[in-house]
Structure formats: structure tokens, C-alpha cells
Short mmCIF file of C-alpha atoms and ligand atoms in Angstrom, two decimals:
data_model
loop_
_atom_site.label_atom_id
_atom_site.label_comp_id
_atom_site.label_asym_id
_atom_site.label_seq_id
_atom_site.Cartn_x
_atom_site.Cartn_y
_atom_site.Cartn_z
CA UNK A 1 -4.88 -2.18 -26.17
CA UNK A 2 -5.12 1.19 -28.07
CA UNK A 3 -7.08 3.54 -25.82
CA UNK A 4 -10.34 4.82 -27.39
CA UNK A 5 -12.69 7.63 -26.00
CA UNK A 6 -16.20 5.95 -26.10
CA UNK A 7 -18.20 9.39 -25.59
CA UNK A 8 -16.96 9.96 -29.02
CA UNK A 9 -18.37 7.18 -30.84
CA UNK A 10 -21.52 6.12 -32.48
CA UNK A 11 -23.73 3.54 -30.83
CA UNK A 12 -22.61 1.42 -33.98
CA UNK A 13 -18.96 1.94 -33.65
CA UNK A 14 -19.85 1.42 -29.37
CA UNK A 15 -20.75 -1.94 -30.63
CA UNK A 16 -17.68 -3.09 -32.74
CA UNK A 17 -15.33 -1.68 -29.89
CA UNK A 18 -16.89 -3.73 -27.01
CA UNK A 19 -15.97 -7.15 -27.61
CA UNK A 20 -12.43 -5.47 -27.38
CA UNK A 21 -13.41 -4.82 -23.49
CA UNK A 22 -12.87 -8.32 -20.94
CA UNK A 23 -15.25 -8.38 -18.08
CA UNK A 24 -13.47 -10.14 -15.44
CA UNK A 25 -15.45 -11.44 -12.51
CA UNK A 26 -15.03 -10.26 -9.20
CA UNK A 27 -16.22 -12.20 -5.99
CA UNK A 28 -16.83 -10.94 -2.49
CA UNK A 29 -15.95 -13.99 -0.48
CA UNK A 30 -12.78 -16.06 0.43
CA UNK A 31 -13.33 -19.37 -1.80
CA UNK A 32 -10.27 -21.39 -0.78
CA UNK A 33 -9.04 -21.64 3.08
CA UNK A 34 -6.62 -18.82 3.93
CA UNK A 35 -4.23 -17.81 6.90
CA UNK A 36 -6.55 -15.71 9.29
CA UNK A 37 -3.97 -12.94 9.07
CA UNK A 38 -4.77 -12.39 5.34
CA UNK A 39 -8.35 -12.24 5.65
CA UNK A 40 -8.01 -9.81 8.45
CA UNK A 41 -5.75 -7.60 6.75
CA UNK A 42 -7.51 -4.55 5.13
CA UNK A 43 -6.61 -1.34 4.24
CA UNK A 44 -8.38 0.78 6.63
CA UNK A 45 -8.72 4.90 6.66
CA UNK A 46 -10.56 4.68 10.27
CA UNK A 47 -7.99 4.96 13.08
CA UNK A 48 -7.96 5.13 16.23
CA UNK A 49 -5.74 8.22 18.11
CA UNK A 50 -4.37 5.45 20.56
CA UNK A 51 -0.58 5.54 20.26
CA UNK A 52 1.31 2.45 19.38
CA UNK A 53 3.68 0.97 21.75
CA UNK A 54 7.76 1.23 20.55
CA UNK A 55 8.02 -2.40 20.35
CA UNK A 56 5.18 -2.69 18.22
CA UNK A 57 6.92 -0.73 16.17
CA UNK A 58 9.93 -2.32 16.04
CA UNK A 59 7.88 -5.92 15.28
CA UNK A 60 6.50 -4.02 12.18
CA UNK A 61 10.20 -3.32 10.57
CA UNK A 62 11.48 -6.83 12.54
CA UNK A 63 9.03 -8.46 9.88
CA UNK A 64 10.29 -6.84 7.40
CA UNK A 65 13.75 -7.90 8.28
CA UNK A 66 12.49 -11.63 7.39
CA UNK A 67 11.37 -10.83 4.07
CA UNK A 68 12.72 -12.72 1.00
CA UNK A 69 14.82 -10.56 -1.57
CA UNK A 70 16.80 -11.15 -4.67
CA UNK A 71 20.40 -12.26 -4.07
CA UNK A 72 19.47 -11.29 -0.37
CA UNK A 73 19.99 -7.31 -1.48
CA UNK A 74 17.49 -6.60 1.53
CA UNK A 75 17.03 -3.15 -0.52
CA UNK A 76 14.28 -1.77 1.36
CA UNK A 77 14.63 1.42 3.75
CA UNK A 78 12.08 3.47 5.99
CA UNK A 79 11.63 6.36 7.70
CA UNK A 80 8.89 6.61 10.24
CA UNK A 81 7.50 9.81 12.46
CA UNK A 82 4.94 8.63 15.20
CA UNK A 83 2.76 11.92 15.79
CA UNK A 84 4.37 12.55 18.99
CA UNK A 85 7.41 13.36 16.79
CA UNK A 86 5.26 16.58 15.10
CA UNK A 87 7.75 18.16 13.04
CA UNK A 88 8.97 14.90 11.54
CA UNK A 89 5.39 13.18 11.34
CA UNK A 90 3.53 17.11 9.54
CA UNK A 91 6.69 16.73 6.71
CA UNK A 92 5.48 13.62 5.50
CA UNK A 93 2.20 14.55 6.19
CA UNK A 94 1.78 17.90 4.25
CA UNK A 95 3.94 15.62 1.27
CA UNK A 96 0.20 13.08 1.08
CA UNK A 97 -2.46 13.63 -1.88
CA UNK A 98 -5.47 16.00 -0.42
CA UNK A 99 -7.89 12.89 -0.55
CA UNK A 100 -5.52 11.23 1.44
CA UNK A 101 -4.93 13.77 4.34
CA UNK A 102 -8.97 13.60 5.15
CA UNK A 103 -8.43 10.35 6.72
CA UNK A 104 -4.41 10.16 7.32
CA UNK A 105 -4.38 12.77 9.78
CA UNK A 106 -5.63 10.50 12.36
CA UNK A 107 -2.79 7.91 11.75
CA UNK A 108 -0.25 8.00 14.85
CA UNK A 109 2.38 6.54 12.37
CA UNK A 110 3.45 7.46 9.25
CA UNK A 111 5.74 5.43 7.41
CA UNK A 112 7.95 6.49 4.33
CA UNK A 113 9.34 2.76 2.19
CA UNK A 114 11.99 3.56 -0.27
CA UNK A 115 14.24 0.71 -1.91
CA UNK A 116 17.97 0.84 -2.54
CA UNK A 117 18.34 1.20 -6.12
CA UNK A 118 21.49 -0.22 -6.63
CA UNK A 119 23.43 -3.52 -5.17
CA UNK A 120 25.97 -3.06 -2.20
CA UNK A 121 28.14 -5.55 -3.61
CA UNK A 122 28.19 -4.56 -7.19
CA UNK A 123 27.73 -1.17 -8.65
CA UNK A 124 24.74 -2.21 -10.80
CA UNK A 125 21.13 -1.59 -10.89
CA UNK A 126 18.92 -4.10 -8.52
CA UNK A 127 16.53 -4.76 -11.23
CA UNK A 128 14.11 -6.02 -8.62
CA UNK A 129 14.56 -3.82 -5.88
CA UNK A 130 11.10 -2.44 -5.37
CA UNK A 131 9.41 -5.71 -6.07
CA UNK A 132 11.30 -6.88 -2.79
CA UNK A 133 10.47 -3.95 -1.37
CA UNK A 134 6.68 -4.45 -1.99
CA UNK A 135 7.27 -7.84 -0.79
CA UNK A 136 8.95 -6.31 2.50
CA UNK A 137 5.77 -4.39 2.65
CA UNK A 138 3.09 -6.86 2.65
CA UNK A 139 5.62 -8.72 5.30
CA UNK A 140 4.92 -5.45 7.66
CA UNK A 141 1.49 -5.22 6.69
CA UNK A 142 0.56 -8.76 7.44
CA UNK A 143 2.50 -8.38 11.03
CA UNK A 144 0.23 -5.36 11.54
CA UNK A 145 -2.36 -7.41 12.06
CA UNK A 146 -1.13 -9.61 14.33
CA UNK A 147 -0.38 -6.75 16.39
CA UNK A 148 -4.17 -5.74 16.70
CA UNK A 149 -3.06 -2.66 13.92
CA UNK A 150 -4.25 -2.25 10.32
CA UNK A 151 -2.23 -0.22 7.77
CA UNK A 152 -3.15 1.73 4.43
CA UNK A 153 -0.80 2.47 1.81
CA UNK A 154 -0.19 5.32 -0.79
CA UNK A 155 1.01 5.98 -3.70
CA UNK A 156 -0.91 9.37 -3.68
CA UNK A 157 1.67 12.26 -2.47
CA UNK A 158 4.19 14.69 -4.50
CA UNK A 159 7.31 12.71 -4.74
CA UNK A 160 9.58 15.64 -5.35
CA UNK A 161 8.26 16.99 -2.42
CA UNK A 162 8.88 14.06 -0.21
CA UNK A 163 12.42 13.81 -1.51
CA UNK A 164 13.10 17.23 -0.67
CA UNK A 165 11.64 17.45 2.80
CA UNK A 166 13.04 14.47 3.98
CA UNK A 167 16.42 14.84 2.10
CA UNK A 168 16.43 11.33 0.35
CA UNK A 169 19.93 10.54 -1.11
CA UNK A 170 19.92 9.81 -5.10
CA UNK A 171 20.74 6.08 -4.20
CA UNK A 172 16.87 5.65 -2.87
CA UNK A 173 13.65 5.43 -5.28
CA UNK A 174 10.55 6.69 -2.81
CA UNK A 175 7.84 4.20 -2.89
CA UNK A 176 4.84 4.15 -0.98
CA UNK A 177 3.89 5.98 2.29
CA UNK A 178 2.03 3.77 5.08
CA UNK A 179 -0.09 4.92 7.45
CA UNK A 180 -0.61 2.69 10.61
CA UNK A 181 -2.75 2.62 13.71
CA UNK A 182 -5.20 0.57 15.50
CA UNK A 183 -8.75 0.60 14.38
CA UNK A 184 -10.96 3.13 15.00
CA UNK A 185 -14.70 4.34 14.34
CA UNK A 186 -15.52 4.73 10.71
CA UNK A 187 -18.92 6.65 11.76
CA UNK A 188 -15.79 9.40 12.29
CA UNK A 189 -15.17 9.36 8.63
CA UNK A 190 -16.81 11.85 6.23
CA UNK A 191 -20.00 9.92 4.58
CA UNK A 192 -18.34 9.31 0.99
CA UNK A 193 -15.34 7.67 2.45
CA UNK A 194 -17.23 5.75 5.56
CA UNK A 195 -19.65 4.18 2.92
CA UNK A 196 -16.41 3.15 0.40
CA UNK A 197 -14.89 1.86 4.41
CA UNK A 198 -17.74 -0.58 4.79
CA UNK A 199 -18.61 -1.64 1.46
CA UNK A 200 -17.91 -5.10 0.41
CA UNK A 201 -14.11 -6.05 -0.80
CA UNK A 202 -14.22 -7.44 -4.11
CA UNK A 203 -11.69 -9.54 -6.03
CA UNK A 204 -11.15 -11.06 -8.93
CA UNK A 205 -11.73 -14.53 -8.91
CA UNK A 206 -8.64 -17.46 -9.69
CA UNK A 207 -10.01 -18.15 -13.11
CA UNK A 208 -9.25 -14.30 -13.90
CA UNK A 209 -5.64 -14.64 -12.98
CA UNK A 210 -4.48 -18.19 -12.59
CA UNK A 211 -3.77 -20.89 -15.52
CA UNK A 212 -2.90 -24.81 -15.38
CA UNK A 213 -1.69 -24.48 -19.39
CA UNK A 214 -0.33 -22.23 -22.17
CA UNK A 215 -1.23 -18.64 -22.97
C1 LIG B 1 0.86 0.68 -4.22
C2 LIG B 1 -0.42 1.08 -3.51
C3 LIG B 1 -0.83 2.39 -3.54
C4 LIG B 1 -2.00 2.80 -2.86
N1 LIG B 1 -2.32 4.12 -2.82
C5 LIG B 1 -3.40 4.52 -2.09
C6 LIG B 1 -3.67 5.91 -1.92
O1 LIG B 1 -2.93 6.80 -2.36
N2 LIG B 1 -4.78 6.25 -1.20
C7 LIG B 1 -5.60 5.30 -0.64
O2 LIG B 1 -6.58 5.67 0.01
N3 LIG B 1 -5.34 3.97 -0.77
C8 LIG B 1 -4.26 3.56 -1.47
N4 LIG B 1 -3.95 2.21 -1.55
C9 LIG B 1 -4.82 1.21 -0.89
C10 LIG B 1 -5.62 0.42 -1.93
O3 LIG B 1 -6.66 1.25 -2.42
C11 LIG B 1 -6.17 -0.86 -1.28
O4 LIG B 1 -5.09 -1.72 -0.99
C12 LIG B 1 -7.14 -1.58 -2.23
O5 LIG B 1 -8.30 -0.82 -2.41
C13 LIG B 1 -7.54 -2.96 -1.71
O6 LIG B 1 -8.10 -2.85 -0.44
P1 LIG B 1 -7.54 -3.75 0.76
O7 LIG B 1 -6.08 -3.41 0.92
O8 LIG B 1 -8.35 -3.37 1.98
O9 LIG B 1 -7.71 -5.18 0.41
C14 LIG B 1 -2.79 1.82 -2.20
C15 LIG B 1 -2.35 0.49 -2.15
C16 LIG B 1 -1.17 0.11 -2.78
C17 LIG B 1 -0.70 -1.32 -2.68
#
């Protein structure tokens, strides 16, 4: 769809450019039963300052281990700096988006993903390398919460500054940074960000994304 400034038009022309527009319905509650992992998971910006045990750590990447990939490429590659490893943990951390330092700073592990671009076995591109790297992801995130943790991922930090700092060979593509911890008190957050923290989750409901026929 062409992308049209609506300040600029006429209430007529308002109008005759709406119908272009598809409201899709969102729903606050789980419809269908779910694994109790999933509906636990959510992407939380209140942690706690406890530190997290090494061998919860090593259950986070373990999961990700397990993960399904294309041709079993296992592309996916991480870097993590626990805050009690400063110099390593402030690198990422001065890399994140301002909005997203307010609330990461609190996060006793940061978490750099990255996928291997191309296949160890062939010197081609791994067309679906960060798709099984999101996948990877999700396997981490979901293990989080078995763990008692919660995790938040971002997309918002400079990338060429991240590369740099951290000295990322050519062969990686940086994807998201994840911040993990356990829970903490969002009356800690600052009032914009606690009231986005305990507002209702809304998602789009099956009918919006799901089809039994033909497009
Ligand atoms: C690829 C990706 C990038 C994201 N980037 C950010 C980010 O930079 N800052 C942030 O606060 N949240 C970020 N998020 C978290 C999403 O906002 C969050 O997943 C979404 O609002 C749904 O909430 P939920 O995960 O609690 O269900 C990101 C999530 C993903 C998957």
C-alpha cells in the first residue's frame, strides 16, 4: 500500500482513503488452551538486581541448542556479559537505544544473538539463517520462564556500534540484544513505562492471521 500523509488531506479525500485502511481486531485474552510457559512469557522491563545462577545460564543457551534449523545449519551465535563482568556487560550496554537504557540498566544479563550468515558446509548464503535464529530465540526465551526469569528483546541499539565494540567478524549479521533477569518491581519504573508494564497485552485475534482456504 502506497503511503499517504492524512494531515494533508481534505476531510473528503480522508473519506475515499479509509476504506484503503484494515482494522484488525485485537483481543486481550488467551481463547484456545496454551502451554503455561507461553502465557507466562512476557517481555518485561522490571528486573530484579538478583544475579542469575551460571547454570541458569547455561539452560538458557542449552535450549537454544535444541532448536530446529534449516539443513541443521544451527547458525545462531551469542555473546553474553552478566553485570559482574562490567567492562564487557557497559559495551553492550552503552551500544542500546536511550529508551532502552532507562529500564535495561537493571538487567544482570545482557545478551548479544547474531546468526552465521553463511553455511559451514557450503560457501553459500543461509537464506534462512536469522529466521532460525529467531526461532533459537523464542527457544531461550520460553526456557526463561521456566527458570523463574523473563527476558526483553531489542532491536533498538546502533549496530555499527555494536559491531565495532564487540569486534564481530564479517561472517555474523547482529540481531537482537536480550536482556534477562528475574522479575522485579515495576513501581521502580518511571510512570510512562510502569503504566505501558501493566497495561493489558493485546493480540490479534486467529481470524486476523489464520485461513482454512485460498487467498
Ligand atoms: C525483534 C524484536 C525487537 C524488539 N525491540 C524492542 C526494543 O528495542 N525495545 C523494547 O522495549 N522492546 C522491544 N521488543 C519487545 C516487544 O516490544 C514485545 O515483544 C512486544 O511488545 C510484545 O510484548 P510481549 O513480548 O510481552 O508479548 C522487541 C521484540 C522483538 C521480537
Amino acid at each position: 500500500m502506497q503511503a499517504t500523509v492524512l494531515s494533508k488531506q481534505s476531510p473528503v479525500d480522508i473519506l475515499t482513503f479509509l476504506p484503503n485502511f484494515t482494522i484488525m481486531q485485537k483481543s486481550s485474552t488467551v481463547h484456545y488452551p496454551i502451554s503455561e510457559l507461553i502465557r507466562s512469557r512476557r517481555s518485561i522491563r522490571h528486573f530484579s538486581h538478583q544475579p542469575l545462577e551460571q547454570d541458569k545460564i547455561g539452560s538458557l543457551f542449552e535450549a537454544t541448542r535444541w532448536a530446529p534449523s534449516s539443513t541443521n545449519e544451527q547458525p545462531w551465535f551469542y555473546i553474553y556479559a552478566t553485570k559482574e563482568q562490567p567492562e564487557l556487560w557497559n559495551k553492550i550496554y552503552d551500544c542500546l537505544n536511550e529508551g532502552n537504557k532507562i529500564w535495561a540498566k537493571d538487567a544482570p544479563l545482557l545478551i548479544v544473538s547474531m546468526a552465521r550468515k553463511k553455511f559451514t558446509r557450503y560457501s553459500v548464503e543461509n537464506a534462512h539463517a536469522i529466521y532460525d535464529l529467531g526461532g533459537a530465540n523464542s527457544f531461550l526465551s520460553i526456557q526463561a520462564v521456566e527458570l523463574g526469569l523473563q527476558v526483553r528483546q531489542m532491536a533498538g541499539f546502533n549496530l555499527q556500534k555494536l559491531n565495532e565494540v564487540l569486534n564481530i567478524p564479517v561472517e555474523y549479521e547482529l540481531s537482537v540484544v536480550i536482556a534477562v533477569g528475574y522479575p522485579g518491581d515495576p513501581e521502580n519504573l518511571p510512570e510512562n513505562l510502569r503504566l505501558r508494564e501493566l497495561a493489558p497485552r493485546e493480540r490479534y485475534i486467529q481470524e486476523e492471521f489464520v485461513m482454512n482456504k485460498t487467498f
